[in-house]
C-alpha positions as a printed NumPy array, in Angstrom:
array([[105.481, 251.355, 115.641],
       [107.193, 248.04 , 114.807],
       [110.826, 246.789, 115.593],
       [113.169, 244.937, 112.992],
       [115.624, 242.294, 113.578],
       [117.708, 241.692, 111.138],
       [120.497, 239.214, 110.802],
       [123.282, 239.853, 108.158],
       [126.118, 237.798, 107.054],
       [127.297, 238.403, 103.263],
       [126.01 , 241.605, 101.418],
       [126.639, 245.48 , 102.051],
       [124.441, 245.82 ,  98.991],
       [121.278, 244.061, 100.257],
       [121.734, 245.47 , 103.665],
       [121.821, 249.017, 102.46 ],
       [118.807, 248.178, 100.089],
       [116.957, 246.93 , 102.638],
       [117.583, 249.427, 105.07 ],
       [116.299, 252.124, 102.79 ],
       [113.121, 250.144, 102.395],
       [112.385, 249.563, 105.986],
       [113.346, 252.502, 107.513],
       [111.028, 255.081, 109.231],
       [112.055, 257.595, 112.146],
       [109.343, 255.913, 114.267],
       [110.596, 252.176, 113.784],
       [113.304, 250.512, 115.807],
       [116.   , 248.491, 113.44 ],
       [118.044, 245.913, 115.495],
       [120.985, 244.214, 113.57 ],
       [123.365, 241.278, 114.155],
       [126.033, 240.561, 112.151],
       [127.816, 237.193, 111.8  ],
       [131.073, 237.367, 113.372],
       [132.793, 235.725, 109.972],
       [130.827, 238.307, 107.734],
       [132.992, 240.541, 105.638],
       [134.446, 243.395, 106.984],
       [132.983, 245.635, 104.758],
       [129.719, 244.48 , 106.207],
       [130.473, 245.024, 109.713],
       [131.438, 248.129, 109.19 ],
       [128.443, 249.356, 107.105],
       [126.168, 247.947, 109.759],
       [128.704, 249.99 , 112.449],
       [127.885, 253.099, 110.527],
       [124.006, 252.703, 110.233],
       [124.1  , 252.41 , 113.915],
       [125.892, 255.544, 114.317],
       [124.003, 257.455, 111.872],
       [120.419, 256.729, 112.952],
       [119.24 , 257.254, 116.71 ],
       [116.64 , 254.169, 116.111],
       [119.356, 251.67 , 114.633],
       [121.118, 249.476, 117.282],
       [123.459, 246.815, 116.615],
       [124.136, 243.634, 118.674],
       [127.416, 242.449, 119.466],
       [128.58 , 240.115, 116.907],
       [128.794, 236.082, 117.48 ],
       [129.724, 232.858, 115.577],
       [126.298, 232.133, 114.064],
       [125.97 , 228.787, 112.731],
       [123.077, 227.284, 110.469],
       [120.994, 224.881, 112.504],
       [122.718, 225.715, 115.555],
       [121.446, 227.155, 119.112],
       [123.322, 230.21 , 118.456],
       [120.696, 231.231, 116.033],
       [117.845, 231.173, 118.737],
       [120.357, 232.805, 121.093],
       [121.027, 235.833, 118.942],
       [116.973, 236.213, 118.603],
       [116.567, 236.036, 122.149],
       [119.245, 238.308, 122.946],
       [117.639, 240.746, 120.338],
       [113.896, 240.063, 122.154],
       [115.79 , 241.334, 125.524],
       [117.213, 244.496, 123.781],
       [114.026, 245.225, 122.377],
       [111.814, 244.965, 125.488],
       [114.227, 247.187, 127.3  ],
       [114.727, 249.774, 124.758],
       [111.013, 251.041, 125.564],
       [107.514, 250.196, 125.02 ],
       [106.786, 251.872, 121.778],
       [106.647, 249.019, 119.714],
       [103.784, 246.342, 118.996],
       [105.651, 243.953, 116.925],
       [109.188, 242.392, 116.526],
       [109.664, 241.341, 112.983],
       [112.559, 238.565, 112.487],
       [113.935, 238.985, 109.004],
       [117.676, 238.246, 107.043],
       [119.365, 240.596, 104.938],
       [118.035, 238.641, 101.909],
       [114.389, 239.725, 102.8  ],
       [112.631, 242.032, 100.63 ],
       [109.151, 243.71 , 101.613],
       [105.965, 242.934,  99.887],
       [103.776, 245.485, 101.186],
       [104.105, 249.239, 101.256],
       [104.09 , 251.168, 104.87 ],
       [100.302, 251.388, 105.117],
       [ 99.943, 247.904, 103.842],
       [102.24 , 246.327, 106.515],
       [100.537, 248.18 , 109.433],
       [ 97.22 , 246.913, 108.358],
       [ 98.311, 243.503, 108.536],
       [ 99.677, 243.567, 111.882],
       [ 96.896, 243.42 , 114.807],
       [ 97.738, 244.347, 118.22 ],
       [ 98.693, 241.719, 120.584],
       [ 98.741, 238.893, 117.787],
       [101.656, 236.958, 116.391],
       [102.012, 235.389, 113.236],
       [104.111, 232.194, 113.569],
       [104.041, 229.097, 111.566],
       [103.729, 226.433, 113.909],
       [102.682, 222.683, 113.005],
       [101.956, 219.988, 115.788],
       [104.553, 216.878, 115.272],
       [101.199, 214.746, 115.277],
       [ 99.861, 216.753, 112.376],
       [102.978, 215.922, 109.868],
       [103.526, 213.415, 107.549],
       [105.475, 210.302, 108.458],
       [108.784, 211.888, 106.35 ],
       [108.657, 215.159, 108.219],
       [107.861, 213.148, 111.665],
       [111.49 , 211.403, 110.863],
       [112.769, 214.484, 109.751],
       [112.302, 216.446, 113.107],
       [112.517, 213.239, 115.36 ],
       [116.017, 212.867, 113.992],
       [116.712, 216.257, 115.354],
       [116.05 , 215.242, 118.803],
       [117.652, 211.772, 118.531],
       [121.067, 213.056, 120.111],
       [122.444, 215.951, 122.602],
       [124.014, 218.267, 120.039],
       [127.038, 220.541, 120.762],
       [127.755, 223.403, 118.698],
       [131.079, 224.333, 117.385],
       [130.99 , 228.257, 117.228],
       [130.482, 229.248, 113.415],
       [130.438, 226.04 , 112.215],
       [127.309, 224.196, 113.536],
       [125.983, 221.547, 115.762],
       [127.4  , 217.93 , 115.991],
       [125.724, 214.918, 117.78 ],
       [127.487, 213.598, 120.48 ],
       [125.222, 211.543, 122.606],
       [122.596, 209.394, 121.214],
       [119.223, 210.133, 123.415],
       [116.032, 207.735, 123.333],
       [113.034, 208.896, 121.822],
       [110.153, 210.425, 124.084],
       [106.804, 210.116, 122.615],
       [105.587, 212.787, 125.195],
       [107.887, 215.478, 124.348],
       [107.242, 215.193, 120.705],
       [103.576, 215.239, 120.962],
       [103.764, 218.816, 122.535],
       [106.825, 219.863, 119.846],
       [105.845, 222.299, 117.294],
       [107.676, 222.927, 113.977],
       [107.94 , 225.936, 111.881],
       [109.602, 228.837, 109.736],
       [112.323, 230.584, 111.698],
       [110.944, 233.78 , 109.732],
       [108.058, 235.124, 112.052],
       [106.446, 238.378, 113.542],
       [106.158, 238.648, 117.408],
       [103.524, 240.483, 119.632],
       [105.179, 242.391, 122.309],
       [103.42 , 240.13 , 125.02 ],
       [104.539, 237.112, 123.324],
       [108.735, 238.646, 123.189],
       [107.868, 238.914, 127.126],
       [106.787, 235.333, 127.04 ],
       [109.598, 233.929, 125.446],
       [112.36 , 236.079, 127.218],
       [111.054, 233.929, 130.523],
       [110.028, 230.618, 129.012],
       [113.659, 230.243, 127.126],
       [114.988, 230.422, 130.805],
       [112.629, 228.372, 132.641],
       [110.358, 226.416, 130.854],
       [110.596, 222.459, 131.504],
       [111.167, 221.692, 127.832],
       [113.749, 224.638, 127.372],
       [117.104, 222.453, 127.869],
       [115.713, 219.73 , 125.523],
       [115.274, 222.019, 122.61 ],
       [118.692, 224.175, 123.252],
       [120.138, 220.605, 122.564],
       [118.901, 219.857, 119.535],
       [119.87 , 220.696, 115.92 ],
       [117.65 , 223.268, 114.063],
       [116.24 , 224.388, 117.221],
       [115.429, 227.824, 115.36 ],
       [112.469, 226.02 , 113.804],
       [111.321, 224.167, 116.869],
       [112.383, 226.037, 120.144],
       [110.463, 229.14 , 120.271],
       [107.276, 227.75 , 118.287],
       [107.134, 225.179, 121.134],
       [107.549, 227.525, 123.647],
       [104.724, 229.687, 122.37 ],
       [102.252, 226.471, 122.106],
       [102.872, 225.186, 125.529],
       [100.201, 224.628, 127.719],
       [ 99.634, 228.155, 130.134],
       [101.422, 229.966, 127.646],
       [101.007, 233.665, 128.268],
       [102.161, 234.511, 124.592],
       [ 98.597, 236.026, 123.869],
       [ 97.017, 234.721, 120.577],
       [ 99.186, 233.147, 117.823],
       [ 97.733, 233.094, 114.409],
       [ 99.837, 230.104, 112.261],
       [100.672, 231.983, 109.398],
       [103.797, 232.04 , 107.237],
       [104.315, 235.695, 106.673],
       [107.582, 235.117, 104.515],
       [107.482, 233.851, 101.092],
       [110.382, 231.276, 100.577],
       [111.39 , 230.675,  96.909],
       [112.349, 227.117,  97.33 ],
       [114.13 , 225.508,  94.546],
       [110.794, 223.663,  93.366],
       [109.034, 227.134,  93.374],
       [111.876, 229.006,  91.762],
       [113.712, 226.687,  89.777],
       [116.991, 228.068,  91.507],
       [119.054, 225.692,  93.722],
       [120.264, 229.015,  95.662],
       [116.732, 229.49 ,  96.611],
       [116.651, 233.194,  94.928],
       [113.369, 234.784,  94.127],
       [112.266, 235.57 ,  90.454],
       [110.092, 238.339,  89.274],
       [107.101, 236.058,  88.875],
       [107.771, 234.94 ,  92.501],
       [107.619, 237.738,  93.669],
       [104.367, 238.902,  92.059],
       [102.527, 235.847,  92.98 ],
       [103.646, 236.224,  96.844],
       [102.609, 239.752,  96.846],
       [ 99.21 , 238.78 ,  95.344],
       [ 98.664, 236.444,  98.49 ],
       [ 98.802, 237.058, 102.033],
       [102.773, 237.088, 102.335],
       [104.212, 240.397, 103.907],
       [107.995, 239.407, 102.891],
       [110.013, 237.385, 100.588],
       [113.29 , 235.826, 100.205],
       [116.111, 235.099,  99.009],
       [116.797, 238.213,  97.187],
       [118.717, 237.931,  94.042],
       [122.106, 239.647,  93.819],
       [120.596, 241.834,  90.989],
       [117.168, 242.597,  91.443],
       [114.733, 242.617,  88.337],
       [114.267, 246.32 ,  86.955],
       [110.362, 246.254,  87.625],
       [111.059, 244.825,  91.203],
       [113.627, 247.758,  91.817],
       [111.258, 250.243,  91.015],
       [108.539, 249.239,  92.933],
       [111.078, 248.793,  96.334],
       [112.16 , 252.146,  95.46 ],
       [108.869, 253.84 ,  95.68 ],
       [108.629, 252.007,  99.188],
       [111.916, 253.47 , 100.436],
       [112.306, 256.335, 102.818],
       [115.679, 257.299, 101.567],
       [117.092, 257.388,  98.473],
       [120.784, 255.604,  97.511],
       [122.449, 259.366,  97.72 ],
       [120.442, 260.262, 101.063],
       [121.963, 257.203, 102.686],
       [125.647, 257.724, 101.336],
       [125.349, 261.355, 102.729],
       [124.926, 259.907, 105.996],
       [127.076, 256.731, 105.887],
       [129.568, 257.231, 102.989],
       [129.254, 255.256,  99.672],
       [128.987, 251.356,  99.545],
       [131.87 , 249.656, 100.759],
       [133.501, 247.081,  98.382],
       [134.081, 243.602,  99.81 ],
       [137.393, 241.934,  99.699],
       [137.864, 238.851,  97.221],
       [137.357, 235.972,  99.572],
       [140.58 , 234.174,  99.947],
       [142.082, 231.733, 102.613],
       [142.104, 232.804, 105.857],
       [145.733, 233.923, 106.483],
       [145.996, 233.011, 110.378],
       [143.632, 230.136, 110.092],
       [145.951, 228.617, 107.061],
       [149.399, 229.294, 108.921],
       [147.722, 227.382, 112.077],
       [146.543, 224.552, 109.631],
       [150.206, 224.108, 108.637],
       [151.558, 224.093, 112.169],
       [149.333, 221.433, 113.175],
       [149.741, 219.371, 110.005],
       [153.545, 219.454, 110.452],
       [153.237, 218.308, 113.942],
       [151.241, 215.413, 113.017],
       [152.983, 214.095, 110.039],
       [156.335, 214.689, 111.72 ],
       [155.356, 212.51 , 114.807],
       [153.145, 210.014, 112.881],
       [154.007, 207.334, 110.312],
       [152.852, 207.593, 106.883],
       [150.416, 210.468, 107.966],
       [149.131, 212.762, 104.649],
       [147.728, 215.975, 105.534],
       [145.464, 218.088, 103.388],
       [144.571, 221.336, 103.888],
       [141.234, 221.9  , 102.021],
       [140.892, 225.629, 102.477],
       [144.014, 226.22 , 100.632],
       [143.123, 223.552,  97.935],
       [140.132, 225.07 ,  97.073],
       [140.614, 228.903,  97.875],
       [137.899, 228.826, 100.767],
       [137.482, 230.901, 103.791],
       [134.751, 229.139, 105.667],
       [135.693, 227.608, 107.955],
       [138.732, 229.197, 108.585],
       [140.715, 226.329, 109.607],
       [140.455, 222.777, 108.065],
       [142.427, 219.871, 107.953],
       [142.169, 216.019, 106.467],
       [144.534, 213.247, 107.679],
       [144.732, 209.806, 105.811],
       [147.045, 206.921, 106.468],
       [147.264, 203.632, 104.362],
       [145.799, 202.008, 107.156],
       [142.732, 203.738, 107.228],
       [139.77 , 202.395, 105.519],
       [138.916, 203.564, 102.368],
       [136.224, 206.282, 102.112],
       [136.93 , 207.303, 106.005],
       [138.701, 210.669, 106.649],
       [139.922, 212.444, 109.914],
       [138.916, 215.529, 109.704],
       [139.403, 218.988, 111.968],
       [137.704, 222.204, 111.849],
       [137.309, 225.419, 113.593],
       [135.773, 228.817, 112.703],
       [137.166, 230.86 , 115.741],
       [140.572, 229.412, 115.944],
       [139.948, 228.805, 119.596],
       [137.134, 225.921, 119.572],
       [138.286, 222.964, 117.402],
       [136.408, 219.37 , 116.563],
       [138.01 , 216.218, 115.569],
       [136.03 , 213.631, 113.912],
       [135.679, 210.626, 111.451],
       [134.067, 211.203, 108.546],
       [132.651, 209.095, 106.015],
       [133.693, 210.885, 102.892],
       [131.164, 209.751, 100.315],
       [127.563, 211.669, 100.458],
       [125.017, 208.685, 101.269],
       [121.271, 208.656, 100.401],
       [119.573, 211.146, 103.033],
       [118.466, 208.496, 105.665],
       [117.142, 209.68 , 109.236],
       [117.138, 206.426, 110.778],
       [120.053, 205.257, 113.05 ],
       [123.15 , 203.686, 111.344],
       [125.984, 201.807, 112.519],
       [129.356, 202.079, 110.868],
       [132.398, 199.59 , 111.616],
       [130.114, 198.457, 114.622],
       [130.142, 202.235, 116.065],
       [127.049, 204.769, 115.875],
       [127.364, 206.734, 112.592],
       [124.693, 210.143, 112.934],
       [124.012, 211.971, 109.689],
       [125.573, 215.415, 110.02 ],
       [123.516, 218.615, 109.357],
       [126.097, 221.303, 109.324],
       [126.403, 223.674, 106.092],
       [129.873, 223.213, 105.415],
       [131.295, 221.727, 101.912],
       [132.123, 218.11 , 102.195],
       [130.273, 217.527, 105.377],
       [126.629, 218.336, 104.884],
       [124.463, 215.134, 105.3  ],
       [127.742, 212.868, 105.156],
       [127.579, 210.049, 108.343],
       [130.026, 210.9  , 111.05 ],
       [131.675, 207.879, 113.245],
       [131.354, 208.701, 116.656],
       [133.765, 207.62 , 119.375],
       [132.55 , 207.174, 122.58 ],
       [136.055, 206.393, 124.4  ],
       [136.531, 209.921, 123.995],
       [135.225, 211.904, 126.651],
       [135.251, 215.091, 125.125],
       [133.5  , 213.743, 121.854],
       [136.357, 215.428, 119.634],
       [136.013, 219.002, 120.902],
       [139.087, 220.634, 122.353],
       [139.834, 224.204, 123.217],
       [142.966, 226.224, 122.617],
       [144.707, 227.456, 125.894],
       [145.575, 230.756, 126.452],
       [149.262, 230.215, 125.516],
       [148.04 , 229.246, 121.963],
       [149.686, 225.632, 122.372],
       [148.461, 223.186, 120.137],
       [149.795, 219.829, 121.377],
       [146.571, 218.87 , 123.189],
       [144.832, 218.964, 119.493],
       [147.778, 217.002, 117.839],
       [147.607, 214.315, 120.521],
       [143.51 , 214.282, 120.06 ],
       [144.326, 214.118, 116.274],
       [146.85 , 211.177, 116.865],
       [144.246, 209.482, 118.9  ],
       [141.286, 209.781, 116.411],
       [144.082, 208.288, 113.691],
       [144.682, 205.448, 115.829],
       [140.717, 204.713, 115.881],
       [140.369, 205.365, 112.072],
       [143.035, 202.662, 111.679],
       [141.527, 200.474, 113.889],
       [138.54 , 200.3  , 111.824],
       [140.157, 198.292, 109.159],
       [139.966, 195.146, 111.815],
       [136.193, 195.825, 112.216],
       [134.293, 193.953, 109.782],
       [132.165, 196.493, 107.811],
       [128.476, 196.114, 108.239],
       [126.627, 194.556, 105.2  ],
       [124.392, 196.984, 103.354],
       [120.999, 197.379, 104.459],
       [118.95 , 194.95 , 102.031],
       [115.431, 195.641, 100.686],
       [112.142, 193.715, 100.965],
       [112.512, 192.568,  97.64 ],
       [116.164, 191.219,  98.102],
       [115.202, 189.22 , 101.051],
       [112.439, 187.645,  99.383],
       [114.455, 186.735,  96.784],
       [117.325, 185.321,  99.016],
       [114.541, 183.262, 100.951],
       [113.129, 182.042,  97.571],
       [116.672, 180.854,  96.577],
       [117.465, 179.377,  99.785],
       [114.051, 177.346,  99.553],
       [115.076, 176.103,  96.125],
       [118.15 , 174.786,  97.313],
       [116.66 , 173.071,  99.968],
       [114.32 , 171.265,  97.808],
       [116.908, 170.091,  95.29 ],
       [118.702, 168.9  ,  98.243],
       [115.842, 167.048,  99.76 ],
       [115.41 , 165.524,  96.274],
       [118.717, 164.204,  95.75 ],
       [118.835, 162.556,  99.266],
       [115.83 , 161.065,  98.653],
       [116.983, 159.885,  95.117],
       [119.828, 158.222,  96.551],
       [117.843, 156.022,  99.236],
       [115.782, 154.845,  96.662],
       [115.956, 150.842,  96.128],
       [118.005, 150.16 ,  92.898]])
């Protein structure tokens, strides 16, 4: 018997189709739905939990790409599965965008008792570019804004010993029951756990490192990727959806699952998956009702109203402050609250930005608006640390944030129970003053390449030689 843990965030159709192909009465299916997912998806998964006794639904939380919330949700699923009974041998971690590549007998044959299948590469075995990427994830203490992502707040000195113990790999893996029991304890007690939690992208490092730790009681770990990911360089699709040829290639190899599923499956692939389904669409509709239509995405009304309220107060109290509501302007729903402030005294290319998803936790930050070339090396802008952001929000991902170390809250603010926003308004005003003060701080010169430095040195040498010749010539006797 197998337990499946499936994270959902967007598509009713994907969840229904996937459920029909994975469902067997003897298996357990455990779901988590992102709190910001469409209401139709929440209702669909709720109905699955009510209609099928082997389906359970975890409480929804705001789930953020590259945030610790992904690991926390997986650990919660592990705890639930371990407490549900001893009748499963493996926990398979999937998303709603996964499709199976094997029939039921093929999947069962691929999972050996007591063995986990986890892609986990030692830091020392990575190429220099990958090492720079991974080291950057641990270059700061990160704090997560619910539903948005993790922001670096305090720089951390490199720890070569810690990096030497680090493992990195895919967050789609298959765990034996023994490995699950080990992780449930190690995530709370292992010496590395706190540092792993405080990183960005811990979903690709934390559990992998804990499984490989010296003295681990996780059992045998086979370093193997079981999910074929249709990366853009493979599929040619920027959204990483697979093609029919990707499905065939993955099936011909040793992978067990493939992602990301396109909205409309090629007919040949749909026919294969339908042949593996234990329930027809009609059978499922008889149990949980017809597919629910998702409402058209629109800006969150409560978030927009709150953004207007905050913006009006900041503009009314300030001089020459201009406010912009990106959600309203671009018709976006996620994040539910987004504000931008500018004044004439703030340097060009720097914005004061405010984000929130749950309308309780907020973050104020100074953002370099232009997206620079991706560079994991530490940088400073206007004399201040300027870390690279790794959050999947339009206008933010891989931009640089200018830190404000004098703010002990690091730009985070929690709305009080009475709903007052005056604390947020004052924090925004503080960041506007800091941004305006950047104008009197000389901006750093752009980094120069070796060729530019050599050219400048040669020019200086030529200038010096010319000057010496002029001096010597002027001293010659007439």
